[in-house]
CSV table of C-alpha atoms and ligand atoms in Angstrom, one decimal:
chain,number,residue,atom,x,y,z
A,1,MET,CA,10.6,-6.7,29.9
A,2,SER,CA,8.4,-8.5,27.4
A,3,VAL,CA,9.5,-11.3,25.2
A,4,ASN,CA,9.8,-9.1,22.2
A,5,ASN,CA,12.1,-6.6,23.9
A,6,GLY,CA,9.3,-4.0,23.9
A,7,PHE,CA,9.0,-4.0,20.1
A,8,ILE,CA,5.2,-4.6,20.2
A,9,GLU,CA,4.5,-2.1,22.9
A,10,LYS,CA,6.6,0.5,21.0
A,11,TYR,CA,4.7,0.3,17.8
A,12,LEU,CA,1.3,-1.1,18.6
A,13,ARG,CA,-1.6,0.4,20.5
A,14,THR,CA,-2.1,-2.8,22.6
A,15,ASP,CA,-5.2,-1.4,24.2
A,16,LYS,CA,-6.9,-1.6,20.7
A,17,LEU,CA,-6.2,-5.3,20.4
A,18,PRO,CA,-7.4,-7.9,19.5
A,19,HIS,CA,-7.6,-6.6,16.0
A,20,ILE,CA,-10.6,-7.3,13.7
A,21,TRP,CA,-8.8,-9.2,11.0
A,22,CYS,CA,-9.8,-12.8,10.2
A,23,PRO,CA,-7.5,-15.7,11.0
A,24,GLY,CA,-5.3,-16.1,7.9
A,25,CYS,CA,-5.8,-12.6,6.6
A,26,GLY,CA,-2.6,-11.2,5.0
A,27,ASN,CA,-3.0,-7.7,6.5
A,28,GLY,CA,-1.1,-8.6,9.7
A,29,ILE,CA,2.0,-9.8,7.7
A,30,VAL,CA,2.1,-6.6,5.7
A,31,ILE,CA,1.8,-4.4,8.8
A,32,ASN,CA,4.4,-6.4,10.6
A,33,SER,CA,6.8,-6.0,7.6
A,34,LEU,CA,6.0,-2.2,7.6
A,35,ILE,CA,6.8,-1.7,11.3
A,36,ARG,CA,10.0,-3.6,11.0
A,37,ALA,CA,11.0,-1.3,8.1
A,38,ILE,CA,10.0,1.8,10.2
A,39,ASP,CA,12.2,0.5,13.0
A,40,ASN,CA,15.1,-0.4,10.7
A,41,VAL,CA,15.2,3.1,9.2
A,42,GLU,CA,14.6,4.7,12.6
A,43,LEU,CA,11.7,7.0,11.7
A,44,GLU,CA,10.9,9.3,14.6
A,45,GLN,CA,7.5,8.2,15.9
A,46,GLU,CA,6.6,11.9,16.8
A,47,LYS,CA,7.3,13.0,13.2
A,48,THR,CA,5.5,10.1,11.5
A,49,VAL,CA,1.8,10.3,10.5
A,50,VAL,CA,0.0,7.1,9.4
A,51,ILE,CA,-3.2,7.6,7.4
A,52,SER,CA,-5.4,4.8,6.3
A,53,GLY,CA,-8.5,4.4,4.3
A,54,ILE,CA,-11.8,2.7,5.0
A,55,GLY,CA,-11.8,-1.1,4.7
A,56,CYS,CA,-10.3,-4.0,6.6
A,57,SER,CA,-6.8,-2.7,5.7
A,58,GLY,CA,-8.0,0.8,6.8
A,59,ARG,CA,-8.1,-0.4,10.4
A,60,ALA,CA,-4.3,-0.4,10.4
A,61,SER,CA,-3.7,3.2,11.5
A,62,GLY,CA,-5.8,2.6,14.6
A,63,TYR,CA,-3.5,-0.2,15.8
A,64,LEU,CA,-0.2,1.7,15.1
A,65,LYS,CA,1.4,4.0,17.7
A,66,PHE,CA,2.0,7.1,15.5
A,67,CYS,CA,0.0,10.2,14.8
A,68,ALA,CA,-2.8,8.5,13.1
A,69,PHE,CA,-5.8,9.5,11.0
A,70,GLN,CA,-8.6,7.7,9.1
A,71,PRO,CA,-10.3,10.0,6.6
A,72,VAL,CA,-13.3,9.1,4.4
A,73,HIS,CA,-13.0,6.3,1.8
A,74,GLY,CA,-10.6,7.0,-1.1
A,75,ARG,CA,-9.3,10.2,0.2
A,76,VAL,CA,-6.1,9.1,1.9
A,77,LEU,CA,-3.8,10.7,-0.6
A,78,ALA,CA,-5.7,13.9,-0.7
A,79,TYR,CA,-5.3,14.3,3.2
A,80,ALA,CA,-1.7,13.1,2.9
A,81,THR,CA,-1.0,15.8,0.4
A,82,GLY,CA,-2.4,18.5,2.7
A,83,ILE,CA,-0.5,17.2,5.8
A,84,LYS,CA,2.8,17.0,3.9
A,85,LEU,CA,2.3,20.5,2.4
A,86,TYR,CA,1.5,21.8,5.9
A,87,ASN,CA,4.7,20.3,7.4
A,88,PRO,CA,7.1,18.8,4.9
A,89,GLU,CA,9.3,17.6,7.8
A,90,LEU,CA,6.7,14.8,8.6
A,91,ASN,CA,7.0,11.3,7.3
A,92,VAL,CA,3.6,10.6,5.9
A,93,ILE,CA,2.6,6.9,5.4
A,94,CYS,CA,-0.6,6.1,3.6
A,95,ILE,CA,-2.1,2.6,4.0
A,96,MET,CA,-4.8,1.7,1.5
A,97,GLY,CA,-6.8,-1.2,0.2
A,98,ASP,CA,-6.8,-1.8,-3.6
A,99,GLY,CA,-10.4,-0.5,-3.6
A,100,ASP,CA,-9.6,2.6,-1.6
A,101,CYS,CA,-6.5,3.3,-3.7
A,102,ALA,CA,-7.5,2.4,-7.2
A,103,SER,CA,-11.3,2.8,-7.5
A,104,ILE,CA,-12.8,5.6,-5.3
A,105,GLY,CA,-9.3,7.0,-4.7
A,106,GLY,CA,-7.9,6.3,-8.2
A,107,ASN,CA,-7.8,10.0,-9.2
A,108,HIS,CA,-5.9,10.9,-6.1
A,109,LEU,CA,-3.4,8.2,-6.8
A,110,ILE,CA,-2.6,9.4,-10.3
A,111,HIS,CA,-2.2,13.0,-9.2
A,112,ALA,CA,-0.1,12.3,-6.1
A,113,ALA,CA,2.2,10.3,-8.3
A,114,ARG,CA,2.2,13.0,-11.0
A,115,ARG,CA,3.2,15.7,-8.5
A,116,ASN,CA,5.9,13.4,-7.0
A,117,ILE,CA,4.9,14.4,-3.5
A,118,GLY,CA,7.1,12.8,-0.8
A,119,VAL,CA,4.7,10.4,0.8
A,120,THR,CA,4.8,6.6,1.1
A,121,ALA,CA,1.8,4.7,-0.3
A,122,VAL,CA,1.3,1.1,1.0
A,123,VAL,CA,-1.3,-0.7,-0.9
A,124,LEU,CA,-2.7,-4.0,0.5
A,125,ASN,CA,-4.1,-5.6,-2.6
A,126,ASN,CA,-6.4,-8.6,-1.7
A,127,ASN,CA,-8.2,-8.4,-5.1
A,128,ASN,CA,-11.5,-7.5,-3.6
A,129,TYR,CA,-13.5,-5.2,-1.3
A,130,GLY,CA,-13.0,-7.1,2.0
A,131,MET,CA,-14.8,-5.0,4.5
A,132,THR,CA,-18.1,-4.7,2.6
A,133,GLY,CA,-18.5,-8.4,1.8
A,134,GLY,CA,-16.3,-9.4,-1.1
A,135,GLN,CA,-17.3,-7.3,-4.1
A,136,TYR,CA,-15.0,-7.0,-7.1
A,137,SER,CA,-12.4,-4.2,-7.1
A,138,PRO,CA,-10.3,-2.7,-9.9
A,139,THR,CA,-7.7,-5.4,-9.4
A,140,THR,CA,-9.9,-8.5,-9.4
A,141,PRO,CA,-8.5,-10.9,-11.9
A,142,LYS,CA,-10.8,-11.9,-14.9
A,143,LYS,CA,-13.0,-14.9,-14.3
A,144,SER,CA,-12.9,-14.5,-10.5
A,145,MET,CA,-16.1,-15.1,-8.5
A,146,THR,CA,-17.0,-12.2,-6.3
A,147,ARG,CA,-20.3,-11.1,-4.7
A,148,THR,CA,-20.8,-8.7,-7.7
A,149,SER,CA,-19.6,-11.2,-10.3
A,150,PRO,CA,-21.3,-14.4,-9.3
A,151,PHE,CA,-20.8,-15.9,-12.8
A,152,GLY,CA,-17.2,-14.8,-13.2
A,153,HIS,CA,-15.6,-11.3,-13.6
A,154,ILE,CA,-15.4,-10.0,-17.1
A,155,GLU,CA,-13.4,-6.8,-16.6
A,156,PRO,CA,-9.6,-6.6,-17.1
A,157,PRO,CA,-7.8,-5.7,-13.9
A,158,PHE,CA,-5.7,-2.6,-13.2
A,159,ASP,CA,-2.0,-3.0,-12.5
A,160,ILE,CA,-1.6,-0.6,-9.7
A,161,CYS,CA,2.2,-0.4,-10.0
A,162,ASP,CA,1.9,0.3,-13.8
A,163,LEU,CA,-0.6,3.0,-13.0
A,164,ALA,CA,1.6,4.7,-10.4
A,165,LEU,CA,4.6,4.4,-12.7
A,166,THR,CA,3.1,5.9,-15.8
A,167,SER,CA,1.5,8.7,-13.6
A,168,GLY,CA,5.0,9.7,-12.4
A,169,ALA,CA,5.7,7.9,-9.1
A,170,THR,CA,9.5,7.7,-8.6
A,171,TYR,CA,9.7,4.6,-6.4
A,172,VAL,CA,7.5,1.7,-7.2
A,173,ALA,CA,7.8,-1.9,-6.0
A,174,ARG,CA,5.6,-5.0,-5.5
A,175,SER,CA,6.0,-8.1,-3.4
A,176,HIS,CA,3.6,-10.4,-1.5
A,177,THR,CA,2.8,-11.9,1.9
A,178,TYR,CA,4.9,-15.0,1.4
A,179,LYS,CA,8.0,-12.8,1.2
A,180,PRO,CA,7.7,-10.5,4.3
A,181,ARG,CA,11.4,-9.7,4.4
A,182,ILE,CA,11.3,-8.5,0.8
A,183,LEU,CA,8.4,-6.4,1.7
A,184,THR,CA,10.4,-4.9,4.6
A,185,LYS,CA,13.3,-4.1,2.2
A,186,TYR,CA,10.9,-2.3,-0.3
A,187,PHE,CA,9.3,-0.5,2.6
A,188,GLN,CA,12.6,0.7,3.8
A,189,LYS,CA,13.5,2.1,0.4
A,190,ALA,CA,10.1,3.7,0.0
A,191,LEU,CA,10.3,5.3,3.5
A,192,THR,CA,13.7,6.8,2.8
A,193,HIS,CA,12.9,7.9,-0.8
A,194,LYS,CA,12.5,11.5,-1.8
A,195,GLY,CA,9.3,11.7,-3.8
A,196,PHE,CA,6.1,9.6,-4.3
A,197,ALA,CA,6.9,6.0,-3.3
A,198,LEU,CA,4.4,3.2,-3.7
A,199,VAL,CA,4.8,-0.4,-2.5
A,200,GLU,CA,2.0,-2.9,-3.4
A,201,ALA,CA,1.7,-5.9,-1.2
A,202,MET,CA,-0.3,-8.8,-2.7
A,203,CYS,CA,-2.3,-9.9,0.3
A,204,ASP,CA,-4.7,-12.8,1.1
A,205,CYS,CA,-8.3,-12.5,2.0
A,206,PRO,CA,-9.2,-16.2,2.7
A,207,THR,CA,-12.6,-15.3,4.2
A,208,LEU,CA,-14.1,-13.7,1.0
A,209,TYR,CA,-12.0,-13.8,-2.1
A,210,GLY,CA,-10.4,-17.1,-1.1
A,211,ARG,CA,-13.6,-18.8,-0.1
A,212,LEU,CA,-15.6,-17.6,-3.2
A,213,ASN,CA,-12.8,-18.8,-5.5
A,214,LYS,CA,-12.1,-22.1,-3.7
A,215,LYS,CA,-8.5,-21.0,-2.9
A,216,GLY,CA,-8.3,-23.0,0.3
A,217,SER,CA,-7.3,-21.9,3.8
A,218,GLY,CA,-5.3,-18.9,4.7
A,219,LYS,CA,-2.1,-21.0,4.8
A,220,GLU,CA,-2.9,-22.5,1.4
A,221,MET,CA,-3.5,-19.0,-0.1
A,222,LEU,CA,-0.2,-17.8,1.4
A,223,ILE,CA,1.7,-20.5,-0.3
A,224,LYS,CA,-0.1,-19.9,-3.6
A,225,GLN,CA,1.1,-16.3,-3.6
A,226,LYS,CA,4.6,-17.7,-4.2
A,227,ASP,CA,3.3,-19.6,-7.2
A,228,ARG,CA,1.6,-16.6,-8.7
A,229,ALA,CA,4.6,-14.2,-8.3
A,230,VAL,CA,6.8,-13.8,-11.4
A,231,GLN,CA,10.1,-11.8,-11.3
A,232,LEU,CA,10.0,-8.7,-13.5
A,233,GLU,CA,12.9,-10.0,-15.8
A,234,LYS,CA,11.2,-13.4,-16.3
A,235,ALA,CA,7.8,-11.8,-16.9
A,236,LYS,CA,9.3,-9.8,-19.9
A,237,LYS,CA,9.8,-13.1,-21.7
A,238,MET,CA,6.4,-14.5,-21.0
A,239,THR,CA,3.2,-14.1,-23.1
A,240,PRO,CA,0.0,-12.4,-21.7
A,241,GLU,CA,-1.6,-15.9,-21.7
A,242,GLU,CA,1.3,-17.3,-19.5
A,243,LEU,CA,0.9,-14.3,-17.2
A,244,GLU,CA,-2.8,-14.8,-16.6
A,245,ASP,CA,-3.6,-15.1,-12.9
A,246,LYS,CA,0.1,-14.2,-12.1
A,247,PHE,CA,1.6,-10.9,-10.9
A,248,THR,CA,5.0,-9.5,-11.5
A,249,VAL,CA,7.3,-8.7,-8.5
A,250,GLY,CA,10.3,-6.5,-8.1
A,251,GLU,CA,11.3,-2.9,-8.3
A,252,PHE,CA,9.7,-1.1,-11.2
A,253,ALA,CA,11.1,2.4,-10.6
A,254,ASN,CA,13.7,4.1,-8.4
A,255,LYS,CA,14.3,7.5,-9.9
A,256,VAL,CA,15.4,11.0,-8.9
A,257,LYS,CA,13.0,13.8,-9.7
A,258,PRO,CA,12.2,17.1,-8.0
A,259,GLU,CA,9.9,16.5,-5.0
A,260,TYR,CA,6.7,18.5,-4.8
A,261,THR,CA,7.0,20.2,-1.4
A,262,GLU,CA,10.6,21.2,-2.0
A,263,GLN,CA,9.6,23.0,-5.2
A,264,TYR,CA,6.7,24.6,-3.3
A,265,GLU,CA,9.0,25.8,-0.5
A,266,ARG,CA,11.2,27.4,-3.1
A,267,ILE,CA,8.3,29.3,-4.6
A,268,ILE,CA,7.3,30.5,-1.1
A,269,GLU,CA,10.9,31.7,-0.5
A,270,GLN,CA,11.0,33.4,-3.9
A,271,VAL,CA,7.8,35.3,-3.2
A,272,ARG,CA,9.0,36.3,0.3
A,273,THR,CA,12.3,37.6,-1.2
A,274,GLU,CA,10.5,39.6,-3.9
A,275,ASP,CA,8.1,41.1,-1.3
A,276,SER,CA,10.8,42.2,1.2
F,1,LIG,C1,-17.8,7.1,0.1
F,1,LIG,C2,-17.9,5.7,0.5
F,1,LIG,N1,-18.2,4.8,-0.4
F,1,LIG,C3,-18.3,3.5,-0.1
F,1,LIG,C4,-18.1,3.1,1.2
F,1,LIG,C5,-18.2,1.6,1.5
F,1,LIG,N2,-17.0,1.0,1.6
F,1,LIG,C6,-16.3,0.8,2.8
F,1,LIG,S1,-14.9,0.0,2.7
F,1,LIG,C7,-15.1,-0.3,1.0
F,1,LIG,C8,-14.2,-1.0,0.1
F,1,LIG,C9,-13.1,-1.6,0.9
F,1,LIG,O1,-12.2,-2.3,0.0
F,1,LIG,P1,-10.6,-2.0,0.0
F,1,LIG,O2,-10.3,-0.6,-0.1
F,1,LIG,O3,-10.0,-2.9,-1.1
F,1,LIG,O4,-10.2,-2.5,1.4
F,1,LIG,P2,-10.3,-4.0,2.1
F,1,LIG,O5,-11.5,-4.0,3.0
F,1,LIG,O6,-10.3,-5.0,1.0
F,1,LIG,O7,-9.0,-4.0,2.9
F,1,LIG,C10,-16.3,0.3,0.6
F,1,LIG,C11,-16.8,0.3,-0.8
F,1,LIG,C12,-17.7,4.1,2.2
F,1,LIG,N3,-17.4,3.7,3.4
F,1,LIG,N4,-17.6,5.3,1.8
F,2,LIG,S1,-12.6,-10.1,5.2
F,2,LIG,FE1,-10.7,-10.6,4.1
F,2,LIG,S2,-9.5,-8.7,4.1
F,2,LIG,FE2,-11.1,-8.5,5.7
F,2,LIG,S3,-10.1,-9.2,7.6
F,2,LIG,FE3,-11.2,-10.9,6.7
F,2,LIG,S4,-9.6,-12.0,5.5
F,2,LIG,FE4,-8.9,-9.9,5.9
């Protein structure tokens, strides 16, 4: 028996280790929180599909012991939609970077949320494109230094939770790597939610975003997450200037609305009855 009572062997493809993530990268913390949530809600491994995009975060599905799939960049939610429609009994977990989810995959995000299809979206937001060398992404804060904004970024960032919420997602929450237990709690709620659920995990990339912006070591970046996070209720009383370089945390939605595959199944039943 191993020191972890078999937890690691149960959920990780240990033959694929060591992983590729840099020392201090936040990805490991988020994936740890996710598998603890999966274990706590007792998802059946044989009935769970993990799909991840292309990027550092995209490597996650390869390390996890579930039915796993890595489609082309930005198409995680498109494939997830097909898999869930083919077999609504499956738990479908989509792991995406902020680039994968909100730039090349942005259109799929808004439509998956609009349909309220019952999949769980896990977004690892490290504010840049990690795998390709630290270019700016749609969530890069203004004034940040990236490989493609060497004099400071001028675009306003997307708020992925706001985007999901206004598009129709029925469970939306955000936390960060300094609070792994809160992440686990949100993941549990998302995994058991009926409808489109999105949890955004603010995550550290010390090697690129951190280095280019002089944010310090992985440990220092991790501690800074705590200082940047503002509870939703407190944020409502703050000005946009006060919220600059901060992010709000909490649950933004937890609503009941008809789930897409259930409605689709009803249409199939209806057509079958009319035909017979
Ligand atoms: C169609 C397509 N366009 C571009 C790329 C190059 N590419 C690979 S990963 C990536 C961005 C990764 O950033 P993100 O999704 O935020 O993930 P991270 O690496 O930061 O975890 C890009 C642009 C690609 N592989 N395929
Ligand atoms: S480049 Fe950044 S996101 Fe990619 S593994 Fe390294 S620290 Fe993590």
